[in-house]
Short mmCIF file of C-alpha atoms and ligand atoms in Angstrom, two decimals:
data_model
loop_
_atom_site.label_atom_id
_atom_site.label_comp_id
_atom_site.label_asym_id
_atom_site.label_seq_id
_atom_site.Cartn_x
_atom_site.Cartn_y
_atom_site.Cartn_z
CA MET A 126 -82.45 152.30 -25.18
CA THR A 127 -86.24 152.21 -24.77
CA PRO A 128 -87.36 148.79 -23.57
CA THR A 129 -89.43 146.48 -25.74
CA PHE A 130 -92.67 145.26 -24.12
CA ILE A 131 -94.15 141.89 -25.01
CA THR A 132 -97.59 143.38 -24.34
CA GLU A 133 -97.22 145.25 -27.64
CA THR A 134 -98.08 141.86 -29.14
CA LYS A 135 -100.88 139.39 -28.43
CA PRO A 136 -100.14 135.89 -27.07
CA GLU A 137 -101.94 134.58 -30.19
CA ASP A 138 -99.18 136.16 -32.32
CA TRP A 139 -96.67 133.60 -30.99
CA THR A 140 -96.47 129.97 -32.06
CA TYR A 141 -94.59 127.23 -30.25
CA VAL A 142 -91.25 126.30 -31.86
CA SER A 143 -89.42 123.97 -29.53
CA GLU A 144 -87.80 123.73 -26.09
CA GLY A 145 -84.84 122.37 -24.18
CA GLY A 146 -84.19 121.62 -20.52
CA ALA A 147 -84.17 125.27 -19.47
CA THR A 148 -86.06 127.33 -22.04
CA ILE A 149 -89.04 127.31 -24.34
CA VAL A 150 -89.11 129.19 -27.64
CA PHE A 151 -91.97 130.82 -29.59
CA SER A 152 -91.92 132.43 -33.02
CA TYR A 153 -93.69 135.68 -33.92
CA ARG A 154 -96.44 135.26 -36.50
CA GLY A 155 -98.40 138.49 -35.98
CA LEU A 156 -98.78 141.52 -38.22
CA HIS A 157 -95.54 143.02 -39.46
CA ASN A 158 -93.75 144.80 -36.63
CA VAL A 159 -90.13 145.97 -36.80
CA GLN A 160 -89.36 144.80 -33.27
CA PHE A 161 -90.98 141.38 -33.37
CA SER A 162 -91.12 140.17 -36.98
CA ASP A 163 -88.40 137.58 -37.71
CA HIS A 164 -87.80 137.10 -33.99
CA VAL A 165 -88.36 134.34 -31.46
CA LEU A 166 -89.23 134.74 -27.82
CA ARG A 167 -87.04 132.73 -25.47
CA LEU A 168 -88.63 132.16 -22.06
CA ARG A 169 -87.18 130.48 -18.98
CA LYS A 170 -88.98 127.43 -17.61
CA VAL A 171 -89.39 126.33 -14.02
CA ALA A 172 -89.80 122.75 -12.79
CA TYR A 173 -93.03 121.96 -10.94
CA GLY A 174 -92.41 122.13 -7.21
CA SER A 175 -89.08 123.88 -7.68
CA SER A 176 -88.10 126.54 -5.18
CA ASP A 177 -85.88 128.21 -7.83
CA ASN A 178 -88.11 131.19 -8.35
CA THR A 179 -89.50 131.78 -4.87
CA LEU A 180 -87.21 134.80 -4.62
CA LEU A 181 -88.64 136.32 -7.77
CA ASP A 182 -91.19 139.04 -7.32
CA ALA A 183 -93.06 139.50 -10.58
CA ASN A 184 -93.88 143.11 -9.62
CA SER A 185 -90.35 144.32 -8.96
CA GLU A 186 -87.35 145.00 -11.20
CA GLN A 187 -85.47 141.80 -12.10
CA PRO A 188 -82.05 141.45 -13.72
CA ASP A 189 -81.81 140.86 -17.48
CA ASP A 190 -81.35 137.24 -18.51
CA PRO A 191 -77.58 136.79 -18.01
CA MET A 192 -77.34 134.91 -21.30
CA ILE A 193 -77.51 138.23 -23.16
CA ALA A 194 -74.47 139.78 -21.46
CA PHE A 195 -72.67 136.42 -21.55
CA GLN A 196 -73.07 136.16 -25.31
CA GLU A 197 -72.31 139.86 -25.89
CA ASN A 198 -69.24 140.13 -23.64
CA ILE A 199 -67.77 136.63 -23.44
CA ILE A 200 -68.93 134.29 -26.20
CA SER A 201 -68.55 136.89 -28.95
CA LYS A 202 -64.84 137.14 -28.12
CA LEU A 203 -64.49 133.44 -28.87
CA VAL A 204 -66.97 132.96 -31.70
CA PRO A 205 -67.36 135.50 -34.52
CA SER A 206 -70.72 137.30 -34.18
CA GLU A 207 -71.76 136.26 -37.70
CA PHE A 208 -72.32 132.77 -36.27
CA LEU A 209 -74.50 133.94 -33.38
CA PRO A 210 -78.13 135.13 -33.28
CA SER A 211 -78.75 138.66 -32.02
CA LEU A 212 -80.29 138.75 -28.54
CA MET A 213 -82.15 141.50 -26.71
CA VAL A 214 -84.24 141.98 -23.60
CA VAL A 215 -88.02 142.02 -23.75
CA VAL A 216 -90.17 143.05 -20.80
CA LEU A 217 -92.77 140.41 -19.91
CA GLU A 218 -96.04 140.51 -18.03
CA GLU A 219 -97.51 137.75 -15.86
CA ASP A 220 -101.08 137.75 -17.22
CA TRP A 221 -99.76 137.83 -20.79
CA LEU A 222 -97.58 134.79 -20.04
CA ARG A 223 -100.49 132.96 -18.39
CA SER A 224 -102.55 133.48 -21.54
CA LEU A 225 -99.66 132.13 -23.63
CA VAL A 226 -99.57 129.01 -21.43
CA VAL A 227 -103.32 128.45 -21.91
CA LEU A 228 -102.97 128.88 -25.67
CA ARG A 229 -99.81 126.92 -26.38
CA ASP A 230 -99.18 124.38 -23.62
CA GLY A 231 -100.96 121.75 -25.69
CA ASP A 232 -98.31 122.07 -28.43
CA ARG A 233 -95.51 120.93 -26.09
CA PRO A 234 -94.31 117.32 -25.88
CA ALA A 235 -96.22 115.48 -23.13
CA GLU A 236 -93.09 114.49 -21.19
CA ARG A 237 -91.91 118.11 -21.00
CA ARG A 238 -95.41 119.29 -20.00
CA GLN A 239 -95.39 116.94 -17.04
CA THR A 240 -92.15 118.26 -15.61
CA ASP A 241 -92.02 122.02 -16.12
CA GLN A 242 -93.79 125.14 -17.35
CA ILE A 243 -93.07 128.72 -18.42
CA ASP A 244 -91.80 130.69 -15.43
CA VAL A 245 -94.61 133.26 -15.36
CA ARG A 246 -92.97 135.18 -12.51
CA ARG A 247 -90.10 136.36 -14.71
CA ASN A 248 -90.55 139.84 -16.05
CA LYS A 249 -87.66 139.74 -18.52
CA GLY A 250 -87.27 137.42 -21.50
CA ILE A 251 -85.15 137.34 -24.65
CA LEU A 252 -85.99 138.26 -28.23
CA ALA A 253 -83.63 136.51 -30.65
CA THR A 254 -83.23 136.32 -34.41
CA ASP A 255 -85.69 133.71 -35.68
CA LEU A 256 -83.47 131.12 -37.32
CA ILE A 257 -86.17 128.69 -38.36
CA GLY A 258 -88.87 131.04 -39.67
CA GLY A 259 -88.81 132.80 -43.03
CA THR A 260 -87.17 129.85 -44.76
CA PRO A 261 -88.76 126.75 -46.30
CA ILE A 262 -86.65 124.42 -44.18
CA ALA A 263 -84.12 124.55 -41.36
CA MET A 264 -82.20 121.84 -39.55
CA GLU A 265 -80.96 121.83 -35.98
CA ILE A 266 -78.07 119.64 -34.86
CA LYS A 267 -76.94 119.24 -31.26
CA PRO A 268 -73.44 117.89 -31.91
CA LYS A 269 -72.33 117.36 -28.24
CA TRP A 270 -68.72 116.43 -27.26
CA GLY A 271 -66.31 116.59 -30.21
CA PHE A 272 -63.05 115.31 -28.71
CA LEU A 273 -61.41 112.54 -26.71
CA PRO A 274 -59.64 113.56 -23.48
CA THR A 275 -55.86 113.52 -23.28
CA GLU A 276 -54.37 110.76 -21.18
CA CYS A 277 -52.47 112.90 -18.69
CA HIS A 278 -55.12 113.24 -16.03
CA LEU A 279 -57.07 110.03 -16.42
CA SER A 280 -56.85 107.29 -13.80
CA PRO A 281 -55.50 103.85 -14.72
CA LYS A 282 -59.09 102.56 -14.34
CA THR A 283 -60.52 104.87 -17.01
CA VAL A 284 -57.69 105.75 -19.36
CA ALA A 285 -58.14 102.89 -21.82
CA LEU A 286 -61.87 103.42 -22.17
CA LYS A 287 -61.95 107.19 -22.23
CA THR A 288 -59.27 107.47 -24.87
CA ALA A 289 -60.97 104.92 -27.11
CA THR A 290 -64.69 105.68 -26.86
CA CYS A 291 -66.09 109.20 -26.81
CA ARG A 292 -68.26 110.58 -24.04
CA PHE A 293 -71.36 110.73 -26.26
CA CYS A 294 -71.11 107.10 -27.39
CA MET A 295 -70.62 105.91 -23.80
CA HIS A 296 -73.52 108.11 -22.66
CA THR A 297 -75.75 106.68 -25.39
CA SER A 298 -74.93 103.16 -24.25
CA PHE A 299 -75.72 104.17 -20.65
CA ARG A 300 -79.02 105.72 -21.72
CA MET A 301 -80.02 102.65 -23.73
CA LYS A 302 -79.48 100.50 -20.67
CA HIS A 303 -81.98 102.76 -18.91
CA GLY A 304 -84.55 102.25 -21.63
CA GLU A 305 -83.90 105.37 -23.69
CA VAL A 306 -83.76 105.44 -27.49
CA GLY A 307 -80.30 104.79 -28.94
CA THR A 308 -78.39 106.17 -31.91
CA THR A 309 -75.29 105.18 -33.84
CA TYR A 310 -74.30 108.85 -34.26
CA CYS A 311 -70.74 109.62 -33.12
CA PRO A 312 -69.82 113.32 -32.74
CA LEU A 313 -66.18 112.60 -33.60
CA ASP A 314 -67.31 111.66 -37.10
CA LEU A 315 -69.24 114.91 -37.44
CA PHE A 316 -66.31 116.97 -36.14
CA SER A 317 -63.71 115.09 -38.20
CA CYS A 318 -63.60 117.49 -41.21
CA ASP A 319 -63.37 114.32 -43.29
CA GLU A 320 -66.13 114.11 -45.89
CA THR A 321 -66.70 110.37 -45.60
CA ARG A 322 -66.95 110.54 -41.83
CA VAL A 323 -69.12 113.67 -41.82
CA ARG A 324 -71.50 111.90 -44.19
CA LYS A 325 -71.49 108.85 -41.92
CA ALA A 326 -72.41 111.05 -38.94
CA LEU A 327 -75.19 112.77 -40.89
CA GLY A 328 -76.52 109.39 -42.05
CA ALA A 329 -76.62 108.25 -38.42
CA LEU A 330 -78.34 111.46 -37.32
CA TRP A 331 -80.95 110.97 -40.02
CA ALA A 332 -81.49 107.32 -39.02
CA GLY A 333 -81.81 108.37 -35.35
CA TRP A 334 -84.38 111.00 -36.31
CA TYR A 335 -86.33 108.59 -38.47
CA GLU A 336 -86.26 105.61 -36.14
CA SER A 337 -87.03 107.59 -32.98
CA ASP A 338 -89.92 109.37 -34.69
CA GLY A 339 -88.05 112.63 -34.22
CA SER A 340 -87.76 112.28 -30.45
CA LEU A 341 -83.95 112.48 -30.20
CA ASN A 342 -82.56 115.97 -29.71
CA ASN A 343 -79.46 115.59 -31.94
CA LEU A 344 -81.28 116.32 -35.20
CA ARG A 345 -84.45 118.29 -35.78
CA PHE A 346 -86.13 119.41 -39.00
CA PHE A 347 -88.27 122.50 -39.31
CA VAL A 348 -90.51 122.89 -42.33
CA GLN A 349 -92.16 126.28 -42.83
CA GLY A 350 -91.22 127.21 -39.29
CA ARG A 351 -92.65 124.13 -37.55
CA MET A 352 -90.81 121.14 -36.19
CA THR A 353 -91.44 118.09 -38.34
CA LYS A 354 -91.68 114.41 -37.47
CA PRO A 355 -90.92 111.62 -39.96
CA ASP A 356 -94.57 110.50 -40.00
CA ASP A 357 -95.77 113.89 -41.24
CA ASP A 358 -96.17 113.01 -44.93
CA HIS A 359 -96.86 116.55 -46.11
CA SER A 360 -93.72 117.97 -44.47
CA VAL A 361 -91.58 115.06 -45.64
CA GLN A 362 -92.80 115.84 -49.14
CA LEU A 363 -91.64 119.44 -48.70
CA LEU A 364 -88.27 118.16 -47.44
CA ALA A 365 -88.03 115.97 -50.53
CA HIS A 366 -88.95 118.94 -52.70
CA PHE A 367 -86.07 120.87 -51.16
CA PHE A 368 -83.41 118.14 -51.11
CA THR A 369 -84.03 115.85 -54.06
CA ALA A 370 -84.00 116.61 -57.77
CA ASP A 371 -86.89 114.21 -58.50
CA GLU A 372 -88.77 115.12 -55.27
CA SER A 373 -88.76 111.44 -54.38
CA THR A 374 -89.90 110.72 -50.82
CA ASP A 375 -88.15 107.34 -50.89
CA VAL A 376 -86.48 107.34 -47.48
CA GLN A 377 -83.12 106.06 -48.70
CA ASN A 378 -83.01 108.63 -51.46
CA LEU A 379 -84.00 111.46 -49.14
CA GLN A 380 -81.42 110.41 -46.53
CA GLU A 381 -78.74 110.38 -49.23
CA SER A 382 -79.67 113.83 -50.55
CA PHE A 383 -79.89 115.31 -47.05
CA THR A 384 -76.47 113.85 -46.21
CA SER A 385 -74.83 115.29 -49.32
CA ALA A 386 -76.30 118.77 -48.88
CA LEU A 387 -75.52 119.03 -45.17
CA ALA A 388 -72.02 117.58 -45.50
CA GLN A 389 -71.26 120.33 -47.97
CA ALA A 390 -72.76 122.97 -45.67
CA LEU A 391 -70.82 121.80 -42.63
CA LEU A 392 -67.50 121.22 -44.38
CA SER A 393 -67.55 124.71 -45.81
CA SER A 394 -68.34 126.37 -42.47
CA PRO A 395 -65.80 127.04 -39.71
CA VAL A 396 -68.43 126.50 -37.00
CA LEU A 397 -67.71 122.87 -36.08
CA PRO A 398 -63.90 123.35 -35.90
CA ILE A 399 -64.45 126.44 -33.74
CA LEU A 400 -66.67 124.46 -31.37
CA SER A 401 -64.40 121.45 -31.06
CA THR A 402 -61.30 123.59 -30.46
CA LEU A 403 -63.08 125.51 -27.73
CA GLN A 404 -64.49 122.36 -26.13
CA ARG A 405 -61.15 120.56 -26.02
CA THR A 406 -58.92 123.46 -24.99
CA LEU A 407 -61.31 124.54 -22.23
CA ASP A 408 -61.75 120.98 -20.91
CA ILE A 409 -58.02 120.35 -20.82
CA LEU A 410 -57.89 118.37 -17.55
CA ASP A 411 -60.99 116.21 -18.02
CA VAL A 412 -63.36 116.20 -15.06
CA GLU A 413 -61.01 113.69 -13.37
CA GLY A 414 -58.01 116.01 -13.48
CA LEU A 415 -60.17 118.92 -12.41
CA SER A 416 -61.43 116.95 -9.45
CA LYS A 417 -57.89 115.95 -8.45
CA LEU A 418 -56.72 119.56 -8.60
CA TYR A 419 -59.78 120.68 -6.63
CA THR A 420 -59.21 118.12 -3.88
CA GLN A 421 -55.50 118.97 -3.59
CA THR A 422 -56.17 122.68 -3.54
CA SER A 423 -59.28 122.72 -1.40
CA SER A 424 -58.08 120.50 1.47
CA GLY A 425 -59.39 122.14 4.59
CA PHE A 426 -62.24 123.71 2.62
CA SER A 427 -65.49 122.07 1.69
CA CYS A 428 -65.01 118.55 0.33
CA ASP A 429 -68.67 117.89 -0.43
CA GLY A 430 -67.88 117.23 -4.06
CA LEU A 431 -66.33 119.03 -6.98
CA GLY A 432 -67.11 122.75 -7.00
CA SER A 433 -69.38 122.60 -3.96
CA SER A 434 -69.84 126.06 -2.47
CA VAL A 435 -67.61 127.66 -5.10
CA PRO A 436 -69.26 130.98 -6.01
CA ASP A 437 -70.30 131.54 -9.61
CA PRO A 438 -68.12 134.00 -11.53
CA SER A 439 -69.27 137.57 -12.08
CA MET A 440 -69.30 138.98 -15.62
CA GLU A 441 -66.09 140.89 -14.84
CA GLU A 442 -64.42 137.65 -13.83
CA TRP A 443 -65.57 136.04 -17.07
CA GLU A 444 -64.05 138.96 -18.99
CA ASP A 445 -60.72 138.51 -17.18
CA PHE A 446 -60.96 134.78 -17.77
CA VAL A 447 -61.28 135.22 -21.54
CA GLU A 448 -58.25 137.50 -21.60
CA VAL A 449 -56.16 134.88 -19.81
CA TYR A 450 -57.58 132.10 -21.97
CA GLN A 451 -56.60 134.01 -25.10
CA SER A 452 -53.09 134.70 -23.84
CA ASP A 453 -51.36 132.77 -21.03
CA HIS A 454 -53.64 129.69 -20.91
CA HIS A 455 -52.10 128.14 -24.03
CA SER A 456 -48.54 128.41 -22.71
CA TRP A 457 -49.25 126.88 -19.28
CA ASP A 458 -48.09 123.36 -18.64
CA HIS A 459 -51.46 121.67 -18.29
CA THR A 460 -49.84 118.33 -17.50
CA VAL A 461 -48.97 119.81 -14.09
CA PRO A 462 -51.79 122.27 -13.42
CA SER A 463 -50.94 124.92 -10.89
CA PRO A 464 -53.17 125.02 -7.77
CA GLY A 465 -53.10 128.78 -8.14
CA HIS A 466 -55.01 128.37 -11.39
CA LEU A 467 -57.81 126.26 -9.89
CA ARG A 468 -60.51 128.88 -10.41
CA HIS A 469 -59.39 129.41 -13.98
CA TYR A 470 -59.66 125.66 -14.67
CA LEU A 471 -63.10 125.48 -12.99
CA MET A 472 -64.35 128.37 -15.13
CA ALA A 473 -62.80 126.84 -18.23
CA TYR A 474 -64.70 123.62 -17.57
CA LEU A 475 -67.99 125.54 -17.21
CA LEU A 476 -67.40 127.32 -20.48
CA SER A 477 -66.46 124.08 -22.16
CA ALA A 478 -69.81 122.66 -20.97
CA THR A 479 -71.63 125.51 -22.73
CA PHE A 480 -69.92 124.60 -26.00
CA LYS A 481 -70.61 120.87 -25.44
CA ASP A 482 -74.31 121.55 -24.98
CA CYS A 483 -75.07 124.12 -27.68
CA SER A 484 -76.85 123.46 -30.97
CA ILE A 485 -76.36 124.70 -34.50
CA ILE A 486 -79.07 125.74 -36.92
CA ILE A 487 -78.44 125.25 -40.62
CA ARG A 488 -80.67 127.04 -43.09
CA PRO A 489 -80.45 127.91 -46.76
CA LYS A 490 -79.09 131.36 -47.57
CA SER A 491 -82.05 133.23 -48.99
CA ALA A 492 -80.98 133.64 -52.57
CA GLN A 493 -78.42 130.94 -53.24
CA VAL A 494 -79.67 127.42 -53.70
CA GLY A 495 -77.23 124.88 -52.24
CA SER A 496 -75.53 127.23 -49.82
CA PHE A 497 -76.34 127.48 -46.14
CA ASP A 498 -75.87 129.65 -43.06
CA VAL A 499 -74.75 127.90 -39.90
CA THR A 500 -75.58 129.63 -36.60
CA ILE A 501 -74.84 128.56 -33.03
CA ILE A 502 -77.63 128.78 -30.45
CA ASP A 503 -77.98 128.16 -26.72
CA MET A 504 -74.89 129.86 -25.32
CA ASP A 505 -76.16 129.63 -21.77
CA ILE A 506 -73.89 130.02 -18.72
CA LYS A 507 -73.46 126.84 -16.70
CA SER A 508 -73.04 127.23 -12.98
CA MET A 509 -70.52 125.81 -10.50
CA ASP A 510 -73.17 123.68 -8.79
CA ARG A 511 -73.27 121.48 -11.92
CA LEU A 512 -69.66 120.29 -11.42
CA GLY A 513 -70.58 117.68 -8.81
CA LYS A 514 -73.29 116.28 -11.12
CA TRP A 515 -70.86 116.08 -14.05
CA GLU A 516 -68.26 114.30 -11.94
CA LYS A 517 -70.78 111.70 -10.74
CA LEU A 518 -72.30 111.25 -14.20
CA ASP A 519 -68.84 110.72 -15.68
CA LYS A 520 -68.15 107.92 -13.18
CA LYS A 521 -71.52 106.26 -13.78
CA ILE A 522 -71.17 106.40 -17.57
CA VAL A 523 -67.65 104.98 -17.57
CA GLU A 524 -68.45 102.25 -15.02
CA HIS A 525 -71.48 101.24 -17.03
CA TYR A 526 -69.46 101.16 -20.24
CA LYS A 527 -66.75 99.05 -18.66
CA SER A 528 -69.26 96.51 -17.42
CA SER A 529 -71.10 96.44 -20.75
CA GLY A 530 -68.09 94.87 -22.46
CA ASN A 531 -68.58 97.21 -25.47
CA GLN A 532 -65.48 98.63 -27.08
CA ARG A 533 -66.47 101.13 -29.68
CA ARG A 534 -63.49 102.91 -31.20
CA CYS A 535 -64.09 106.61 -31.83
CA ILE A 536 -61.39 108.40 -33.78
CA ASP A 537 -60.40 111.92 -32.78
CA ASN A 538 -58.21 113.11 -35.66
CA GLN A 539 -57.39 116.43 -34.02
CA ARG A 540 -55.53 114.91 -31.07
CA ILE A 541 -52.15 116.17 -32.25
CA SER A 542 -50.50 116.76 -28.89
CA GLN A 543 -51.69 113.48 -27.40
CA SER A 544 -48.47 111.48 -27.55
CA GLY A 545 -46.38 114.44 -26.38
CA CYS A 546 -48.59 114.87 -23.37
CA THR A 547 -48.40 111.17 -22.49
CA GLN A 548 -44.65 111.02 -22.73
CA LEU A 549 -44.25 114.18 -20.75
CA SER A 550 -46.46 112.99 -17.90
CA LYS A 551 -44.65 109.63 -17.75
CA TRP A 552 -41.30 111.36 -17.81
CA ARG A 553 -42.30 113.53 -14.88
O1 5MY B 1170 -75.40 116.24 -19.26
P1 5MY B 1170 -75.76 116.01 -20.70
O2 5MY B 1170 -74.58 115.83 -21.57
O3 5MY B 1170 -76.78 114.92 -20.87
O4 5MY B 1170 -76.46 117.36 -21.23
C1 5MY B 1170 -77.74 117.85 -20.82
C2 5MY B 1170 -78.65 117.79 -22.03
O5 5MY B 1170 -78.90 116.46 -22.33
P2 5MY B 1170 -78.52 115.80 -23.76
O6 5MY B 1170 -77.34 114.94 -23.49
O7 5MY B 1170 -78.22 116.89 -24.71
O8 5MY B 1170 -79.75 115.03 -24.11
C3 5MY B 1170 -79.98 118.48 -21.76
O9 5MY B 1170 -80.71 118.48 -22.98
P3 5MY B 1170 -82.25 118.00 -23.05
O10 5MY B 1170 -82.98 118.74 -21.97
O11 5MY B 1170 -82.19 116.52 -22.83
O12 5MY B 1170 -82.70 118.37 -24.43
C4 5MY B 1170 -79.78 119.92 -21.34
O13 5MY B 1170 -79.20 120.62 -22.42
C5 5MY B 1170 -78.88 120.01 -20.12
O14 5MY B 1170 -78.55 121.37 -19.89
P4 5MY B 1170 -79.51 122.42 -19.17
O15 5MY B 1170 -80.02 121.67 -17.95
O16 5MY B 1170 -80.57 122.76 -20.14
O17 5MY B 1170 -78.60 123.56 -18.84
C6 5MY B 1170 -77.56 119.27 -20.34
O18 5MY B 1170 -76.92 119.21 -19.09
P5 5MY B 1170 -75.46 119.74 -18.79
O19 5MY B 1170 -74.51 118.62 -19.04
O20 5MY B 1170 -75.19 120.91 -19.65
O21 5MY B 1170 -75.54 120.05 -17.33
N1 ATP B 1171 -82.88 131.83 -32.31
C1 ATP B 1171 -83.67 130.77 -32.50
N2 ATP B 1171 -84.42 130.65 -33.62
C2 ATP B 1171 -85.21 129.58 -33.81
N3 ATP B 1171 -85.36 128.56 -32.94
C3 ATP B 1171 -84.64 128.61 -31.81
C4 ATP B 1171 -83.76 129.71 -31.52
N4 ATP B 1171 -83.19 129.49 -30.31
C5 ATP B 1171 -83.69 128.31 -29.88
N5 ATP B 1171 -84.55 127.77 -30.76
C6 ATP B 1171 -85.28 126.49 -30.62
O1 ATP B 1171 -85.67 126.34 -29.26
C7 ATP B 1171 -85.07 125.17 -28.69
C8 ATP B 1171 -84.74 125.43 -27.24
O2 ATP B 1171 -83.75 126.47 -27.16
P1 ATP B 1171 -82.39 126.24 -26.40
O3 ATP B 1171 -81.63 125.10 -27.01
O4 ATP B 1171 -81.71 127.53 -26.35
O5 ATP B 1171 -82.97 125.81 -24.97
P2 ATP B 1171 -82.28 125.10 -23.74
O6 ATP B 1171 -83.35 124.84 -22.76
O7 ATP B 1171 -81.14 125.93 -23.27
O8 ATP B 1171 -81.75 123.76 -24.40
P3 ATP B 1171 -80.85 122.58 -23.79
O9 ATP B 1171 -81.75 121.74 -22.96
O10 ATP B 1171 -80.37 121.88 -25.01
O11 ATP B 1171 -79.75 123.26 -23.01
C9 ATP B 1171 -83.87 124.88 -29.58
O12 ATP B 1171 -83.53 123.51 -29.49
C10 ATP B 1171 -84.38 125.31 -30.96
O13 ATP B 1171 -85.16 124.29 -31.54
#
């Protein structure tokens, strides 16, 4: 296939959409062009002072962004392609990227601007279906962890807490202690498939958006292709026009209408159940059980922390992994994980982390009022060197929660095998 070159467009043709920890996204607004119209450009960022890209030579051939092959070969076997954006490689050019930085850096949030920038040394980027352009409104939800861990592998110190309060709610409490904005949103409500609870979750997401002035990343609104904050009266009016019959911008009324419309959209889509099933079945040991298995199995090898010096899987290994996951994995006795399956469990945890960190974009189907498309974005590969961070963060979050004296009860109504697992592990 002939490559697509970003230099066929001008930096001015691209407007800033949004960004996450690793990438920044721009939407094409130039003259009609079959390759670029209705597409976004997804560029990798690099932290200031990071040595991550010192090996990159902007003038030599670089590999394609691995996210493309990962989505094409791995994710699409687990999630039907209709719920994924299309992705393709675009060839970049350093001077073009530098001009884009000059033009658009001012549109980025100040706190992001202080920490990182577009990695101008990359010469490959991604063109993806634009999910927020070409529609009057679009919403983005980052649902996070939609399950409670099973008891089997939890220590006596954590079992009571971790089976009562979900990871997200404990993390929120931890973040609030460190001065960050809080939210009452609980992912288990959103993932519950129960209308009342889904509406409760959406109400909390709305309140978090409104009260944080749109700074939380769990809910974002896009109006006419641009991210909107609650203090932008014109955009809120357009939201009201879309959601409410009387176009009332009364906050309560708008929250109610948003909640009803989105609850309907989410309850009629298989996307959330797909995500929660993948998250929970891939993170079957919890990070505690994974760590125990790693320590048992790796004695004599490096003990510098979970996953330290474990090489990242190749794409072929990921393909083999998916085959095993779709066949044998479900019949293994996960209450007594086999040391021989350590690498499988490590890879499963990485993949689970991808599904715990992705977002969904909900936008009206073009012709039908009241019906929506739900698409999953950000299917990035996580690497083994994150495992140590996740293990430490888990400990910190749980210790903080224990000392806080809070006892929020999060209900995971999909935990069917829970009691069986508990009895089995006690019996053994
Ligand atoms: O650790 P978590 O649960 O806070 O997740 C991180 C996210 O924080 P969040 O909780 O969504 O605000 C974080 O999101 P933000 O940058 O805060 O929007 C990233 O998604 C990060 O992944 P990566 O470094 O981009 O690969 C995420 O890190 P990983 O857990 O995927 O390593
Ligand atoms: N296909 C798309 N169409 C429209 N907007 C998109 C698309 N993909 C991403 N975005 C926007 O760009 C933002 C950043 O993209 P993405 O979530 O993939 O980045 P990330 O750095 O991997 O995020 P995170 O920090 O959450 O891991 C998204 O939150 C979303 O607002």
